[in-house]
Coordinates of C-alpha atoms in Angstrom, one line a residue:
X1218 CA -103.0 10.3 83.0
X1219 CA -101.7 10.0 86.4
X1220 CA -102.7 6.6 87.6
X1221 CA -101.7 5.5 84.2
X1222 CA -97.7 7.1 84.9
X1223 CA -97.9 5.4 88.4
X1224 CA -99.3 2.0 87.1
X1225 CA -96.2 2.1 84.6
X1226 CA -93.4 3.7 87.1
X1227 CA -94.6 0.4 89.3
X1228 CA -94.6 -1.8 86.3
X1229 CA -90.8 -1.0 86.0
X1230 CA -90.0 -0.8 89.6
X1231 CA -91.3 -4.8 89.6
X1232 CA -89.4 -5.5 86.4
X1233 CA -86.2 -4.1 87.9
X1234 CA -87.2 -6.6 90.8
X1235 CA -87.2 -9.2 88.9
X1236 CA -84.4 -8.8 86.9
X1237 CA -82.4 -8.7 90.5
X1238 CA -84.4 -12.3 91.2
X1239 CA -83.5 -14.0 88.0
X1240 CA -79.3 -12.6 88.9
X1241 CA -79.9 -14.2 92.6
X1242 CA -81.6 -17.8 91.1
X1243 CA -78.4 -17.5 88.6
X1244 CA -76.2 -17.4 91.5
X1245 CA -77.4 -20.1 93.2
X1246 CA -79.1 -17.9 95.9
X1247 CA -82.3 -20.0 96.1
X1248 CA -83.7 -18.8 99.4
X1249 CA -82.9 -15.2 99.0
X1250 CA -85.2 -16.1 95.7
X1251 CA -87.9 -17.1 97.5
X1252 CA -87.6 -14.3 100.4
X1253 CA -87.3 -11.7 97.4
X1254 CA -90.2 -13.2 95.1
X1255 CA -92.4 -12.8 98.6
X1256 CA -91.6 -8.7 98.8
X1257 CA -92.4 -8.6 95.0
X1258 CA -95.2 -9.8 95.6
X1259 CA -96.4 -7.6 98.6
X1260 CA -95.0 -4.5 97.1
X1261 CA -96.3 -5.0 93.6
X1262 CA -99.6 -6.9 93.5
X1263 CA -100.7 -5.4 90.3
X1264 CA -97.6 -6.3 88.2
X1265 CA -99.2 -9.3 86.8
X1266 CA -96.6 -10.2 84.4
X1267 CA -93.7 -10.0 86.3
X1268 CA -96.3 -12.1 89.2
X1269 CA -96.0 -14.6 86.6
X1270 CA -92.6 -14.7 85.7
X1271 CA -91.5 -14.6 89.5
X1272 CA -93.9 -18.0 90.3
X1273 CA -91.8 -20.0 87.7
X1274 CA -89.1 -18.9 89.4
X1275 CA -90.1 -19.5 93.0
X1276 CA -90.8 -23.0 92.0
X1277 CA -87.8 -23.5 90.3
X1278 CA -85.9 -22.4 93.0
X1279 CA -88.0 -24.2 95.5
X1280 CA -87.5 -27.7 93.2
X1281 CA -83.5 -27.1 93.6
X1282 CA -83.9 -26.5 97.3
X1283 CA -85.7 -29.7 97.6
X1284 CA -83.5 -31.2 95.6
X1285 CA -80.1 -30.3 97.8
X1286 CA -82.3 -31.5 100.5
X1287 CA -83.1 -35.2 99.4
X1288 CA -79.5 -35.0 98.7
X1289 CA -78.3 -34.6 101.9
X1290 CA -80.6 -37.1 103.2
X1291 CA -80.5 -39.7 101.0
X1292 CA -76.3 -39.4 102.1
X1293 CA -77.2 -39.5 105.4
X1294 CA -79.4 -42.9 105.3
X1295 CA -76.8 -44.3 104.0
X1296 CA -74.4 -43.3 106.5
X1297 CA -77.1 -44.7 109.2
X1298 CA -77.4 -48.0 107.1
X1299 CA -73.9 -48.7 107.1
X1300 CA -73.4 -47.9 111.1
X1301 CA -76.5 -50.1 111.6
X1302 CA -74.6 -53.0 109.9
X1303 CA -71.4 -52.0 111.8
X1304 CA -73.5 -51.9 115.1
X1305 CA -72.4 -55.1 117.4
X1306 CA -75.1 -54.3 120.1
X1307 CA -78.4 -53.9 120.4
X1308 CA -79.1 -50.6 121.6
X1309 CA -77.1 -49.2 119.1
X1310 CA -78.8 -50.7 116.5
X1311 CA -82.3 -49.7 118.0
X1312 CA -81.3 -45.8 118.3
X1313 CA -80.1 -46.2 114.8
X1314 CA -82.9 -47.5 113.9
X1315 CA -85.0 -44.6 115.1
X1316 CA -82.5 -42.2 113.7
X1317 CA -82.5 -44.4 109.9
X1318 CA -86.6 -44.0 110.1
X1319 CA -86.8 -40.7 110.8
X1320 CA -84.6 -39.9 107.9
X1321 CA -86.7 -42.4 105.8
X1322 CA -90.1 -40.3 106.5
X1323 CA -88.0 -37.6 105.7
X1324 CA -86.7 -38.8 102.7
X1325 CA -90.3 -39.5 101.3
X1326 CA -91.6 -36.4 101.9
X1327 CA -89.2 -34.6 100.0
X1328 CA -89.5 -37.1 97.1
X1329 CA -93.5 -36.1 97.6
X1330 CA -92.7 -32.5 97.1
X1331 CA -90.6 -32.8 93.9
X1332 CA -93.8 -34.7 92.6
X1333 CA -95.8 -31.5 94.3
X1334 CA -93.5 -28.9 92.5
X1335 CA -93.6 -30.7 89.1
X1336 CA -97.3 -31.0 88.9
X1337 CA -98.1 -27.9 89.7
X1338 CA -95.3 -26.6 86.9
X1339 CA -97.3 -28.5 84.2
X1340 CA -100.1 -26.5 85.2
X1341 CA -98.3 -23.2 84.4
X1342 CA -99.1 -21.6 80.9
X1343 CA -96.7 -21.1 78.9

């Protein structure tokens, strides 16, 4: 009868995690998401459901990170493409090159995880 009131006492102390998650991803507050989803995890392993719940969150949150991310990237290739075509010399062009690369392997990898996060949400049961 004990472990059975503990077992539902942490069952509600995860829910009311949760519930403060889900107002955070709401807000926008995608990394203080993923930070909170990480304690709920290490201070409720056993609250399966909520376990559940807070994954679909995490990657949702996670996909909208990624997302702002490729944003701000794809911006900034563009930025470099132009000053590459404005370049007059050279060695500016070659240091922009570097710069436009970089950017470009950047670019893909975030495009890889958004293909990543998506596959992995098909999997989910729901």
């Amino acid at each position: 009868m004990l472990l059975a009131g503990c077992g539902n006492k942490e069952s509600e102390l995860a829910q009311q995690m949760l519930q403060s998650i889900e107002s955070q991803y709401a807000k926008g507050e995608y990394r203080v998401v993923l930070d909170s989803i990480k304690k709920l995890r290490e201070k409720f392993p056993e609250a399966i459901e909520q376990r559940k719940k807070a994954l679909e969150i995490w990657q949702e949150a996670s996909l909208k990170i990624t997302q702002a991310d490729i944003a701000v990237t794809d911006s900034a290739l563009q930025t470099v493409a132009r000053q590459m075509q404005a370049a007059t010399d050279i060695a500016t062009r070659n240091k922009l090159g570097v710069i436009r690369d970089s950017l470009q392997v950047r670019y893909e990898a975030l495009c890889g995880t958004v293909r990543v996060i998506h596959k992995r949400q098909e999997m989910l049961p729901r």
